[in-house]
PDB file of C-alpha atoms and ligand atoms in Angstrom:
ATOM      1  CA  MET D   1     -37.914 -36.783 -16.713  1.00 95.00           C
ATOM      2  CA  MET D   2     -38.447 -38.214 -20.196  1.00 97.00           C
ATOM      3  CA  LYS D   3     -39.919 -41.676 -20.571  1.00 98.00           C
ATOM      4  CA  LEU D   4     -39.652 -43.988 -23.556  1.00 98.00           C
ATOM      5  CA  TYR D   5     -42.187 -46.693 -24.339  1.00 98.00           C
ATOM      6  CA  TYR D   6     -40.386 -49.394 -26.301  1.00 98.00           C
ATOM      7  CA  ARG D   7     -40.367 -52.953 -27.558  1.00 98.00           C
ATOM      8  CA  ALA D   8     -37.040 -54.817 -27.510  1.00 98.00           C
ATOM      9  CA  GLY D   9     -35.134 -54.385 -30.764  1.00 98.00           C
ATOM     10  CA  ALA D  10     -37.983 -52.483 -32.438  1.00 98.00           C
ATOM     11  CA  CYS D  11     -37.673 -49.070 -34.082  1.00 98.00           C
ATOM     12  CA  SER D  12     -38.108 -47.485 -30.631  1.00 98.00           C
ATOM     13  CA  MET D  13     -34.508 -48.551 -29.951  1.00 99.00           C
ATOM     14  CA  ALA D  14     -33.379 -45.632 -32.168  1.00 99.00           C
ATOM     15  CA  THR D  15     -34.714 -43.151 -29.622  1.00 98.00           C
ATOM     16  CA  HIS D  16     -33.265 -45.263 -26.810  1.00 98.00           C
ATOM     17  CA  ILE D  17     -29.799 -45.146 -28.406  1.00 98.00           C
ATOM     18  CA  VAL D  18     -29.985 -41.379 -28.948  1.00 98.00           C
ATOM     19  CA  LEU D  19     -31.026 -40.792 -25.329  1.00 98.00           C
ATOM     20  CA  ASN D  20     -27.996 -42.861 -24.283  1.00 98.00           C
ATOM     21  CA  GLU D  21     -25.772 -40.867 -26.656  1.00 98.00           C
ATOM     22  CA  LEU D  22     -26.987 -37.686 -24.944  1.00 97.00           C
ATOM     23  CA  GLY D  23     -26.450 -39.071 -21.451  1.00 97.00           C
ATOM     24  CA  ALA D  24     -30.050 -37.986 -20.788  1.00 96.00           C
ATOM     25  CA  ALA D  25     -32.014 -39.034 -17.707  1.00 96.00           C
ATOM     26  CA  PHE D  26     -35.017 -41.090 -18.818  1.00 98.00           C
ATOM     27  CA  ASP D  27     -37.263 -43.945 -17.797  1.00 98.00           C
ATOM     28  CA  LEU D  28     -37.979 -46.953 -19.969  1.00 98.00           C
ATOM     29  CA  GLU D  29     -41.188 -48.939 -20.068  1.00 98.00           C
ATOM     30  CA  ARG D  30     -41.583 -52.039 -22.193  1.00 98.00           C
ATOM     31  CA  VAL D  31     -44.748 -52.481 -24.238  1.00 98.00           C
ATOM     32  CA  ASP D  32     -46.383 -55.682 -25.387  1.00 98.00           C
ATOM     33  CA  THR D  33     -47.824 -54.222 -28.586  1.00 97.00           C
ATOM     34  CA  GLN D  34     -49.699 -57.444 -29.396  1.00 96.00           C
ATOM     35  CA  ALA D  35     -51.549 -57.390 -26.093  1.00 98.00           C
ATOM     36  CA  GLY D  36     -51.676 -53.573 -25.992  1.00 98.00           C
ATOM     37  CA  VAL D  37     -50.354 -53.310 -22.429  1.00 98.00           C
ATOM     38  CA  THR D  38     -47.198 -51.925 -20.879  1.00 98.00           C
ATOM     39  CA  GLU D  39     -45.113 -53.775 -18.323  1.00 97.00           C
ATOM     40  CA  SER D  40     -46.786 -51.833 -15.498  1.00 98.00           C
ATOM     41  CA  GLY D  41     -50.205 -52.945 -16.779  1.00 98.00           C
ATOM     42  CA  THR D  42     -51.241 -49.669 -18.447  1.00 98.00           C
ATOM     43  CA  ASP D  43     -53.496 -49.856 -21.503  1.00 98.00           C
ATOM     44  CA  TYR D  44     -50.984 -48.663 -24.123  1.00 98.00           C
ATOM     45  CA  LYS D  45     -53.758 -47.072 -26.239  1.00 98.00           C
ATOM     46  CA  THR D  46     -53.992 -44.416 -23.500  1.00 98.00           C
ATOM     47  CA  ILE D  47     -50.351 -43.512 -24.246  1.00 98.00           C
ATOM     48  CA  ASN D  48     -50.401 -43.869 -28.049  1.00 98.00           C
ATOM     49  CA  SER D  49     -53.832 -44.452 -29.545  1.00 98.00           C
ATOM     50  CA  ARG D  50     -52.144 -45.993 -32.634  1.00 98.00           C
ATOM     51  CA  GLY D  51     -50.846 -48.816 -30.464  1.00 98.00           C
ATOM     52  CA  TYR D  52     -47.312 -48.954 -31.798  1.00 98.00           C
ATOM     53  CA  VAL D  53     -43.955 -47.884 -30.354  1.00 98.00           C
ATOM     54  CA  PRO D  54     -42.148 -45.550 -29.917  1.00 98.00           C
ATOM     55  CA  ALA D  55     -43.847 -43.010 -27.680  1.00 98.00           C
ATOM     56  CA  LEU D  56     -41.711 -40.525 -25.809  1.00 98.00           C
ATOM     57  CA  ILE D  57     -43.037 -38.542 -22.855  1.00 98.00           C
ATOM     58  CA  LEU D  58     -41.172 -35.234 -22.906  1.00 98.00           C
ATOM     59  CA  ASN D  59     -39.950 -33.238 -19.930  1.00 96.00           C
ATOM     60  CA  ASN D  60     -42.997 -30.945 -20.211  1.00 97.00           C
ATOM     61  CA  GLY D  61     -45.324 -33.969 -19.957  1.00 97.00           C
ATOM     62  CA  GLU D  62     -46.398 -34.010 -23.620  1.00 98.00           C
ATOM     63  CA  THR D  63     -46.300 -37.290 -25.545  1.00 98.00           C
ATOM     64  CA  LEU D  64     -44.499 -37.387 -28.887  1.00 98.00           C
ATOM     65  CA  THR D  65     -44.906 -40.296 -31.317  1.00 98.00           C
ATOM     66  CA  GLU D  66     -43.561 -41.314 -34.756  1.00 98.00           C
ATOM     67  CA  ASN D  67     -39.855 -42.072 -35.161  1.00 98.00           C
ATOM     68  CA  ALA D  68     -39.186 -39.244 -37.588  1.00 98.00           C
ATOM     69  CA  ALA D  69     -40.780 -36.627 -35.317  1.00 98.00           C
ATOM     70  CA  ILE D  70     -39.098 -37.863 -32.132  1.00 98.00           C
ATOM     71  CA  LEU D  71     -35.662 -38.061 -33.752  1.00 98.00           C
ATOM     72  CA  GLN D  72     -36.107 -34.635 -35.353  1.00 97.00           C
ATOM     73  CA  TYR D  73     -37.100 -33.235 -31.944  1.00 97.00           C
ATOM     74  CA  LEU D  74     -34.041 -34.719 -30.222  1.00 97.00           C
ATOM     75  CA  PHE D  75     -31.830 -33.334 -33.003  1.00 96.00           C
ATOM     76  CA  ASP D  76     -33.256 -29.825 -32.730  1.00 94.00           C
ATOM     77  CA  GLU D  77     -33.304 -29.800 -28.960  1.00 94.00           C
ATOM     78  CA  TYR D  78     -29.964 -31.400 -28.144  1.00 94.00           C
ATOM     79  CA  PHE D  79     -27.591 -31.576 -31.121  1.00 93.00           C
ATOM     80  CA  GLY D  80     -26.949 -27.829 -31.576  1.00 89.00           C
ATOM     81  CA  ASP D  81     -23.590 -28.092 -29.807  1.00 89.00           C
ATOM     82  CA  LYS D  82     -22.532 -31.090 -31.928  1.00 89.00           C
ATOM     83  CA  VAL D  83     -23.702 -30.058 -35.399  1.00 89.00           C
ATOM     84  CA  ASP D  84     -24.224 -26.755 -37.157  1.00 87.00           C
ATOM     85  CA  VAL D  85     -28.038 -26.878 -37.325  1.00 87.00           C
ATOM     86  CA  THR D  86     -28.814 -24.887 -40.476  1.00 91.00           C
ATOM     87  CA  ILE D  87     -32.117 -24.920 -42.372  1.00 93.00           C
ATOM     88  CA  LEU D  88     -30.550 -27.025 -45.106  1.00 94.00           C
ATOM     89  CA  ARG D  89     -29.046 -29.451 -42.563  1.00 92.00           C
ATOM     90  CA  ARG D  90     -32.507 -29.886 -40.971  1.00 94.00           C
ATOM     91  CA  ALA D  91     -33.927 -30.599 -44.418  1.00 96.00           C
ATOM     92  CA  ARG D  92     -31.162 -33.167 -45.016  1.00 95.00           C
ATOM     93  CA  LEU D  93     -32.016 -34.758 -41.676  1.00 96.00           C
ATOM     94  CA  GLN D  94     -35.691 -34.891 -42.665  1.00 97.00           C
ATOM     95  CA  GLU D  95     -34.769 -36.259 -46.096  1.00 97.00           C
ATOM     96  CA  ALA D  96     -32.857 -39.113 -44.459  1.00 98.00           C
ATOM     97  CA  LEU D  97     -35.500 -39.754 -41.759  1.00 98.00           C
ATOM     98  CA  SER D  98     -38.253 -39.838 -44.390  1.00 98.00           C
ATOM     99  CA  PHE D  99     -36.309 -42.331 -46.480  1.00 98.00           C
ATOM    100  CA  LEU D 100     -35.621 -44.503 -43.445  1.00 98.00           C
ATOM    101  CA  SER D 101     -39.211 -44.407 -42.197  1.00 98.00           C
ATOM    102  CA  SER D 102     -41.236 -44.717 -45.358  1.00 98.00           C
ATOM    103  CA  GLU D 103     -38.830 -46.721 -47.529  1.00 98.00           C
ATOM    104  CA  LEU D 104     -36.218 -48.749 -45.632  1.00 98.00           C
ATOM    105  CA  HIS D 105     -38.255 -49.465 -42.472  1.00 98.00           C
ATOM    106  CA  ALA D 106     -41.379 -50.133 -44.552  1.00 98.00           C
ATOM    107  CA  ALA D 107     -39.494 -52.597 -46.769  1.00 98.00           C
ATOM    108  CA  PHE D 108     -39.098 -54.950 -43.780  1.00 97.00           C
ATOM    109  CA  ARG D 109     -42.809 -55.114 -42.942  1.00 96.00           C
ATOM    110  CA  PRO D 110     -43.788 -57.952 -45.317  1.00 94.00           C
ATOM    111  CA  LEU D 111     -40.812 -59.985 -44.068  1.00 94.00           C
ATOM    112  CA  PHE D 112     -42.020 -59.666 -40.477  1.00 92.00           C
ATOM    113  CA  ALA D 113     -45.709 -60.207 -41.298  1.00 88.00           C
ATOM    114  CA  LYS D 114     -47.555 -62.419 -38.837  1.00 80.00           C
ATOM    115  CA  ARG D 115     -49.654 -64.029 -41.577  1.00 83.00           C
ATOM    116  CA  SER D 116     -48.000 -66.604 -43.829  1.00 86.00           C
ATOM    117  CA  ILE D 117     -46.893 -65.078 -47.094  1.00 85.00           C
ATOM    118  CA  PRO D 118     -46.839 -66.779 -50.510  1.00 90.00           C
ATOM    119  CA  GLU D 119     -43.341 -67.430 -51.895  1.00 91.00           C
ATOM    120  CA  SER D 120     -43.854 -64.978 -54.807  1.00 92.00           C
ATOM    121  CA  GLU D 121     -44.751 -62.173 -52.363  1.00 92.00           C
ATOM    122  CA  LEU D 122     -41.726 -62.994 -50.236  1.00 91.00           C
ATOM    123  CA  GLN D 123     -39.454 -62.844 -53.254  1.00 94.00           C
ATOM    124  CA  HIS D 124     -40.935 -59.508 -54.256  1.00 96.00           C
ATOM    125  CA  ALA D 125     -40.431 -58.162 -50.716  1.00 95.00           C
ATOM    126  CA  ASN D 126     -36.835 -59.370 -50.803  1.00 95.00           C
ATOM    127  CA  THR D 127     -36.234 -57.617 -54.133  1.00 97.00           C
ATOM    128  CA  ILE D 128     -37.644 -54.344 -52.776  1.00 98.00           C
ATOM    129  CA  LEU D 129     -35.529 -54.644 -49.628  1.00 98.00           C
ATOM    130  CA  ARG D 130     -32.365 -55.222 -51.687  1.00 98.00           C
ATOM    131  CA  LYS D 131     -33.214 -52.133 -53.731  1.00 98.00           C
ATOM    132  CA  ARG D 132     -33.715 -49.987 -50.620  1.00 98.00           C
ATOM    133  CA  VAL D 133     -30.502 -51.189 -48.968  1.00 98.00           C
ATOM    134  CA  GLY D 134     -28.775 -50.309 -52.259  1.00 98.00           C
ATOM    135  CA  HIS D 135     -30.272 -46.810 -52.027  1.00 98.00           C
ATOM    136  CA  PHE D 136     -28.934 -46.517 -48.485  1.00 98.00           C
ATOM    137  CA  GLU D 137     -25.482 -47.591 -49.732  1.00 97.00           C
ATOM    138  CA  ASP D 138     -25.676 -44.677 -52.214  1.00 95.00           C
ATOM    139  CA  MET D 139     -26.456 -42.294 -49.334  1.00 95.00           C
ATOM    140  CA  ILE D 140     -23.230 -43.129 -47.505  1.00 93.00           C
ATOM    141  CA  ALA D 141     -20.676 -41.212 -49.511  1.00 82.00           C
ATOM    142  CA  ASP D 142     -17.134 -42.608 -49.727  1.00 82.00           C
ATOM    143  CA  GLY D 143     -15.090 -41.793 -46.667  1.00 81.00           C
ATOM    144  CA  ARG D 144     -18.136 -40.454 -44.840  1.00 87.00           C
ATOM    145  CA  GLU D 145     -18.514 -41.834 -41.355  1.00 93.00           C
ATOM    146  CA  PHE D 146     -22.181 -41.017 -40.821  1.00 96.00           C
ATOM    147  CA  VAL D 147     -25.206 -40.390 -43.012  1.00 96.00           C
ATOM    148  CA  LEU D 148     -25.116 -36.608 -42.731  1.00 94.00           C
ATOM    149  CA  GLY D 149     -21.333 -36.297 -42.802  1.00 90.00           C
ATOM    150  CA  THR D 150     -18.665 -36.422 -40.153  1.00 85.00           C
ATOM    151  CA  ALA D 151     -21.023 -35.848 -37.204  1.00 93.00           C
ATOM    152  CA  TYR D 152     -23.219 -38.530 -35.661  1.00 96.00           C
ATOM    153  CA  THR D 153     -26.939 -37.641 -35.640  1.00 97.00           C
ATOM    154  CA  PRO D 154     -30.180 -39.470 -34.708  1.00 98.00           C
ATOM    155  CA  VAL D 155     -30.426 -40.641 -38.327  1.00 98.00           C
ATOM    156  CA  ASP D 156     -27.531 -43.014 -37.692  1.00 98.00           C
ATOM    157  CA  ALA D 157     -29.265 -44.622 -34.713  1.00 98.00           C
ATOM    158  CA  TYR D 158     -32.455 -45.225 -36.702  1.00 98.00           C
ATOM    159  CA  ALA D 159     -30.525 -46.654 -39.668  1.00 98.00           C
ATOM    160  CA  PHE D 160     -28.611 -48.988 -37.343  1.00 98.00           C
ATOM    161  CA  VAL D 161     -31.804 -50.299 -35.709  1.00 98.00           C
ATOM    162  CA  ILE D 162     -33.432 -51.035 -39.049  1.00 98.00           C
ATOM    163  CA  LEU D 163     -30.292 -52.729 -40.404  1.00 98.00           C
ATOM    164  CA  ASN D 164     -30.076 -54.769 -37.212  1.00 98.00           C
ATOM    165  CA  TRP D 165     -33.269 -56.567 -38.290  1.00 98.00           C
ATOM    166  CA  THR D 166     -31.273 -58.186 -41.105  1.00 98.00           C
ATOM    167  CA  THR D 167     -29.578 -60.297 -38.422  1.00 96.00           C
ATOM    168  CA  VAL D 168     -32.810 -62.102 -37.599  1.00 95.00           C
ATOM    169  CA  LEU D 169     -33.680 -62.578 -41.272  1.00 94.00           C
ATOM    170  CA  ASP D 170     -31.568 -64.502 -43.733  1.00 84.00           C
ATOM    171  CA  PHE D 171     -30.269 -61.252 -45.195  1.00 94.00           C
ATOM    172  CA  PRO D 172     -26.477 -60.705 -44.964  1.00 96.00           C
ATOM    173  CA  LEU D 173     -25.203 -57.213 -45.810  1.00 98.00           C
ATOM    174  CA  ASP D 174     -22.106 -58.454 -47.677  1.00 97.00           C
ATOM    175  CA  ASP D 175     -23.278 -57.067 -51.026  1.00 97.00           C
ATOM    176  CA  TRP D 176     -23.227 -53.525 -49.616  1.00 97.00           C
ATOM    177  CA  PRO D 177     -19.776 -52.925 -48.075  1.00 96.00           C
ATOM    178  CA  LYS D 178     -20.434 -49.304 -47.061  1.00 96.00           C
ATOM    179  CA  VAL D 179     -23.694 -50.276 -45.364  1.00 97.00           C
ATOM    180  CA  LYS D 180     -22.005 -53.160 -43.583  1.00 97.00           C
ATOM    181  CA  ALA D 181     -19.127 -50.983 -42.344  1.00 97.00           C
ATOM    182  CA  PHE D 182     -21.608 -48.281 -41.263  1.00 98.00           C
ATOM    183  CA  TYR D 183     -23.690 -50.871 -39.360  1.00 98.00           C
ATOM    184  CA  GLU D 184     -20.611 -52.181 -37.521  1.00 98.00           C
ATOM    185  CA  ARG D 185     -19.391 -48.650 -36.775  1.00 97.00           C
ATOM    186  CA  VAL D 186     -22.677 -47.579 -35.176  1.00 98.00           C
ATOM    187  CA  LYS D 187     -23.075 -50.920 -33.395  1.00 98.00           C
ATOM    188  CA  ALA D 188     -19.681 -50.487 -31.710  1.00 98.00           C
ATOM    189  CA  ARG D 189     -20.635 -47.161 -30.108  1.00 98.00           C
ATOM    190  CA  PRO D 190     -21.026 -47.410 -26.325  1.00 98.00           C
ATOM    191  CA  ALA D 191     -24.531 -45.860 -26.449  1.00 98.00           C
ATOM    192  CA  THR D 192     -25.673 -48.535 -28.910  1.00 98.00           C
ATOM    193  CA  GLN D 193     -24.104 -51.337 -26.882  1.00 98.00           C
ATOM    194  CA  LYS D 194     -25.781 -50.008 -23.754  1.00 98.00           C
ATOM    195  CA  ALA D 195     -29.223 -49.870 -25.410  1.00 98.00           C
ATOM    196  CA  LEU D 196     -28.820 -53.426 -26.763  1.00 98.00           C
ATOM    197  CA  ALA D 197     -27.943 -54.621 -23.253  1.00 98.00           C
ATOM    198  CA  GLN D 198     -30.775 -52.639 -21.612  1.00 98.00           C
ATOM    199  CA  GLU D 199     -33.253 -54.197 -24.045  1.00 98.00           C
ATOM    200  CA  GLY D 200     -31.913 -57.669 -23.300  1.00 97.00           C
ATOM    201  CA  LEU D 201     -30.376 -58.168 -26.738  1.00 97.00           C
ATOM    202  CA  SER D 202     -26.735 -58.801 -25.872  1.00 89.00           C
TER     203      SER D 202
HETATM  204  N1  LIG W 301     -45.054 -44.891 -38.270  1.00 73.34           N
HETATM  205  C1  LIG W 301     -44.544 -45.393 -37.026  1.00 73.34           C
HETATM  206  C2  LIG W 301     -44.356 -46.888 -37.141  1.00 73.34           C
HETATM  207  C3  LIG W 301     -43.808 -47.478 -35.877  1.00 73.34           C
HETATM  208  C4  LIG W 301     -43.704 -48.993 -35.941  1.00 73.34           C
HETATM  209  O1  LIG W 301     -43.716 -49.593 -37.024  1.00 73.34           O
HETATM  210  N2  LIG W 301     -43.580 -49.615 -34.771  1.00 73.34           N
HETATM  211  C5  LIG W 301     -43.512 -51.053 -34.683  1.00 73.34           C
HETATM  212  C6  LIG W 301     -42.169 -51.516 -34.138  1.00 73.34           C
HETATM  213  S1  LIG W 301     -40.820 -51.154 -35.265  1.00 73.34           S
HETATM  214  C7  LIG W 301     -44.583 -51.547 -33.721  1.00 73.34           C
HETATM  215  O2  LIG W 301     -44.719 -51.030 -32.617  1.00 73.34           O
HETATM  216  N3  LIG W 301     -45.352 -52.522 -34.188  1.00 73.34           N
HETATM  217  C8  LIG W 301     -46.356 -53.140 -33.374  1.00 73.34           C
HETATM  218  C9  LIG W 301     -47.734 -52.922 -33.892  1.00 73.34           C
HETATM  219  O3  LIG W 301     -47.903 -52.212 -34.906  1.00 73.34           O
HETATM  220  O4  LIG W 301     -48.630 -53.456 -33.263  1.00 73.34           O
HETATM  221  C10 LIG W 301     -43.247 -44.694 -36.650  1.00 73.34           C
HETATM  222  O5  LIG W 301     -42.428 -44.442 -37.542  1.00 73.34           O
HETATM  223  O6  LIG W 301     -43.037 -44.394 -35.453  1.00 73.34           O
END
């Protein structure tokens, strides 16, 4: 059975949501990434030497890390009956996952920094975040329900989780109506609601 190491509300929730979408059987184990231990007392560095979540133990016992790789794996392994998985579609998935991981996700890091940040740095971080959310708005074409088109894919779960961080920052999405509608649409899905509840966030 698969097992997901997660922290509540963190990027690992994208994998959690996708596993719920698939109706997959999996175990969950919470990680205190600050302390480096899991809820059962395991040294988390023995699971993922980089110390951050997510880490997914696969059915064959291997451990897979990095959001983009895990979400790509779940897409390839389980979405073939939902989406026409062509080479170009996989590249589009990777294009979106790369943007989410290295641009949108990364833009939040300074705003969640544990050290205190000078006002000028905060303003700069805010400007970059606004720019990236604007880029995401451009990626949701008019009338398109999900990032890659009419079909839901793991990209949508990851985008939702990142956008959900705006709710704990003073960062309303009102300036980006397509992003806001997309966020609400993915939030309303039963698999998302279930993951939020399972992580103690609703
Ligand atoms: N490159 C990694 C980054 C993962 C990441 O940033 N994880 C955060 C939660 S969203 C984390 O575990 N941070 C705790 C830490 O770094 O100690 C990925 O995309 O999987």
